[in-house]
Amino acid sequence: MSDSRQYELLYVVSPVVTEDGVTELHARIEEIVQQLGGSIEQTDNWGRRRLAYKINRHREGTYVFELINASGSILSELDRRLRVMDELLRHLIVRVDEDLRKAARAKVRREAKNRTTKSVGSVSGPAAVQPSEETSDVPSVSAVEAPELTTGVKE
């Protein structure tokens, strides 16, 4: 599994299947992924939702999202096994774009850093920024004249 990548698996379970059945189905899928040499990193049960259109005469389904770590060679076998499961209305497997994941993680780190610097920045002291006198000759926003807005209706 040297060429291991992350994949997103989203599947829609028939509304006939109970919550316990969805849990059992997840366990079966996890077992299949492990047999093929992969692992499931994250599972989110999104619950029962309305479908955009009827699938096999059903208007609702239980959505389950899973983040899989596996090599690309197992996808065709996983897809084949998911296709024959009667409980599933639909499924989709897509590769996670590593650049987007890195950007999302960097954004979370930046936001966390900004939150900590804001709480630290509220403390006054030698590190606090004082307004400089050089900016005092710049006119304020209220001092700048803005053109009058017209409605186009003559009075």
Tab-separated table of C-alpha atoms in Angstrom:
chain	number	residue	atom	x	y	z
A	1	MET	CA	0.000	0.000	0.000
A	2	SER	CA	2.872	2.327	-0.797
A	3	ASP	CA	0.797	4.436	-3.178
A	4	SER	CA	-1.885	5.025	-0.556
A	5	ARG	CA	-4.206	7.948	-1.159
A	6	GLN	CA	-7.349	9.286	0.393
A	7	TYR	CA	-10.721	8.709	-1.197
A	8	GLU	CA	-14.186	9.881	-0.270
A	9	LEU	CA	-16.952	7.313	-0.372
A	10	LEU	CA	-20.527	8.535	-0.230
A	11	TYR	CA	-23.358	6.057	-0.336
A	12	VAL	CA	-27.120	6.328	-0.048
A	13	VAL	CA	-28.843	3.538	1.863
A	14	SER	CA	-32.427	2.527	1.105
A	15	PRO	CA	-35.020	3.949	3.527
A	16	VAL	CA	-36.256	0.401	4.139
A	17	VAL	CA	-33.037	-0.299	6.091
A	18	THR	CA	-33.205	0.569	9.805
A	19	GLU	CA	-30.516	2.496	11.713
A	20	ASP	CA	-29.161	-0.808	13.035
A	21	GLY	CA	-29.057	-2.059	9.464
A	22	VAL	CA	-27.083	1.028	8.415
A	23	THR	CA	-24.594	0.322	11.221
A	24	GLU	CA	-24.267	-3.304	10.081
A	25	LEU	CA	-23.819	-2.162	6.483
A	26	HIS	CA	-21.050	0.216	7.564
A	27	ALA	CA	-19.332	-2.663	9.392
A	28	ARG	CA	-19.551	-4.830	6.244
A	29	ILE	CA	-18.085	-2.058	4.089
A	30	GLU	CA	-15.310	-1.439	6.623
A	31	GLU	CA	-14.499	-5.158	6.593
A	32	ILE	CA	-14.339	-5.158	2.780
A	33	VAL	CA	-12.016	-2.143	2.757
A	34	GLN	CA	-9.730	-3.781	5.333
A	35	GLN	CA	-9.696	-7.072	3.395
A	36	LEU	CA	-8.585	-5.167	0.315
A	37	GLY	CA	-5.770	-3.458	2.240
A	38	GLY	CA	-7.295	-0.072	3.061
A	39	SER	CA	-8.630	1.660	6.147
A	40	ILE	CA	-11.533	3.946	6.976
A	41	GLU	CA	-10.319	7.119	8.686
A	42	GLN	CA	-13.617	8.911	9.240
A	43	THR	CA	-17.315	8.095	9.029
A	44	ASP	CA	-20.161	10.607	9.072
A	45	ASN	CA	-23.759	9.442	9.054
A	46	TRP	CA	-25.638	12.389	7.550
A	47	GLY	CA	-28.993	10.818	8.359
A	48	ARG	CA	-32.112	10.430	6.301
A	49	ARG	CA	-32.569	13.043	3.600
A	50	ARG	CA	-34.864	13.637	0.694
A	51	LEU	CA	-33.494	12.554	-2.685
A	52	ALA	CA	-33.451	14.946	-5.636
A	53	TYR	CA	-35.339	12.368	-7.704
A	54	LYS	CA	-36.839	8.919	-7.162
A	55	ILE	CA	-34.398	6.022	-7.072
A	56	ASN	CA	-36.027	2.576	-7.175
A	57	ARG	CA	-39.343	4.215	-6.189
A	58	HIS	CA	-37.803	5.763	-3.052
A	59	ARG	CA	-37.879	9.480	-2.294
A	60	GLU	CA	-35.589	9.345	0.781
A	61	GLY	CA	-32.351	7.688	1.737
A	62	THR	CA	-29.760	7.611	4.505
A	63	TYR	CA	-26.538	9.319	3.442
A	64	VAL	CA	-23.217	8.014	4.797
A	65	PHE	CA	-19.858	9.679	4.087
A	66	GLU	CA	-16.574	7.848	4.649
A	67	LEU	CA	-12.962	8.923	4.238
A	68	ILE	CA	-10.907	5.952	3.028
A	69	ASN	CA	-7.130	5.571	2.976
A	70	ALA	CA	-6.217	3.001	0.293
A	71	SER	CA	-4.311	2.355	-2.892
A	72	GLY	CA	-6.014	3.038	-6.199
A	73	SER	CA	-5.805	-0.595	-7.252
A	74	ILE	CA	-8.554	-1.677	-4.839
A	75	LEU	CA	-11.156	0.797	-6.084
A	76	SER	CA	-12.497	-1.352	-8.905
A	77	GLU	CA	-13.035	-4.304	-6.545
A	78	LEU	CA	-14.622	-2.058	-3.897
A	79	ASP	CA	-16.878	-0.518	-6.543
A	80	ARG	CA	-17.896	-3.980	-7.797
A	81	ARG	CA	-18.784	-5.150	-4.278
A	82	LEU	CA	-20.758	-1.989	-3.503
A	83	ARG	CA	-22.719	-2.327	-6.752
A	84	VAL	CA	-24.105	-5.734	-5.755
A	85	MET	CA	-25.321	-4.615	-2.314
A	86	ASP	CA	-29.105	-4.406	-2.479
A	87	GLU	CA	-29.291	-2.008	0.483
A	88	LEU	CA	-27.441	0.739	-1.413
A	89	LEU	CA	-29.364	2.986	-3.765
A	90	ARG	CA	-26.251	4.823	-5.030
A	91	HIS	CA	-22.570	5.195	-4.199
A	92	LEU	CA	-19.705	7.381	-5.359
A	93	ILE	CA	-15.947	7.117	-4.793
A	94	VAL	CA	-13.724	10.123	-5.553
A	95	ARG	CA	-10.072	10.842	-4.869
A	96	VAL	CA	-9.363	13.668	-2.415
A	97	ASP	CA	-7.307	16.458	-3.957
A	98	GLU	CA	-4.187	16.757	-1.783
A	99	ASP	CA	-3.687	20.439	-2.632
A	100	LEU	CA	-7.189	21.290	-1.412
A	101	ARG	CA	-6.637	19.313	1.803
A	102	LYS	CA	-3.366	21.119	2.464
A	103	ALA	CA	-5.001	24.491	1.790
A	104	ALA	CA	-7.887	23.672	4.140
A	105	ARG	CA	-5.494	22.603	6.908
A	106	ALA	CA	-3.415	25.776	6.411
A	107	LYS	CA	-6.570	27.898	6.612
A	108	VAL	CA	-7.595	26.241	9.873
A	109	ARG	CA	-4.106	26.846	11.306
A	110	ARG	CA	-4.183	30.512	10.215
A	111	GLU	CA	-7.602	31.034	11.794
A	112	ALA	CA	-6.443	29.411	15.027
A	113	LYS	CA	-3.328	31.582	15.022
A	114	ASN	CA	-5.418	34.714	14.389
A	115	ARG	CA	-7.706	33.843	17.297
A	116	THR	CA	-4.747	33.485	19.635
A	117	THR	CA	-3.075	36.698	18.424
A	118	LYS	CA	-6.316	38.655	18.815
A	119	SER	CA	-6.683	37.549	22.401
A	120	VAL	CA	-3.019	38.337	23.066
A	121	GLY	CA	-3.243	41.635	21.143
A	122	SER	CA	-5.931	42.995	23.444
A	123	VAL	CA	-3.413	43.229	26.289
A	124	SER	CA	-1.792	46.658	26.470
A	125	GLY	CA	1.920	46.906	26.887
A	126	PRO	CA	5.091	47.618	24.957
A	127	ALA	CA	3.990	45.274	22.155
A	128	ALA	CA	0.713	47.151	21.654
A	129	VAL	CA	0.652	49.180	18.452
A	130	GLN	CA	0.217	52.902	18.988
A	131	PRO	CA	-1.101	55.112	16.172
A	132	SER	CA	1.744	56.918	14.495
A	133	GLU	CA	1.755	60.641	13.905
A	134	GLU	CA	2.678	60.144	10.245
A	135	THR	CA	-0.855	58.977	9.445
A	136	SER	CA	-2.455	62.064	11.002
A	137	ASP	CA	-2.067	64.074	7.769
A	138	VAL	CA	-4.143	61.488	5.862
A	139	PRO	CA	-7.740	62.722	5.651
A	140	SER	CA	-10.326	60.610	7.382
A	141	VAL	CA	-13.106	58.949	5.461
A	142	SER	CA	-15.672	61.456	6.716
A	143	ALA	CA	-13.532	64.370	5.478
A	144	VAL	CA	-13.467	63.076	1.899
A	145	GLU	CA	-16.344	64.376	-0.159
A	146	ALA	CA	-18.376	61.734	-1.910
A	147	PRO	CA	-20.381	62.535	-5.043
A	148	GLU	CA	-24.098	62.798	-4.481
A	149	LEU	CA	-26.111	59.812	-5.536
A	150	THR	CA	-29.068	60.476	-7.771
A	151	THR	CA	-32.057	58.274	-8.287
A	152	GLY	CA	-32.578	59.336	-11.866
A	153	VAL	CA	-35.987	60.846	-11.045
A	154	LYS	CA	-36.295	64.596	-11.601
A	155	GLU	CA	-38.175	66.519	-8.976
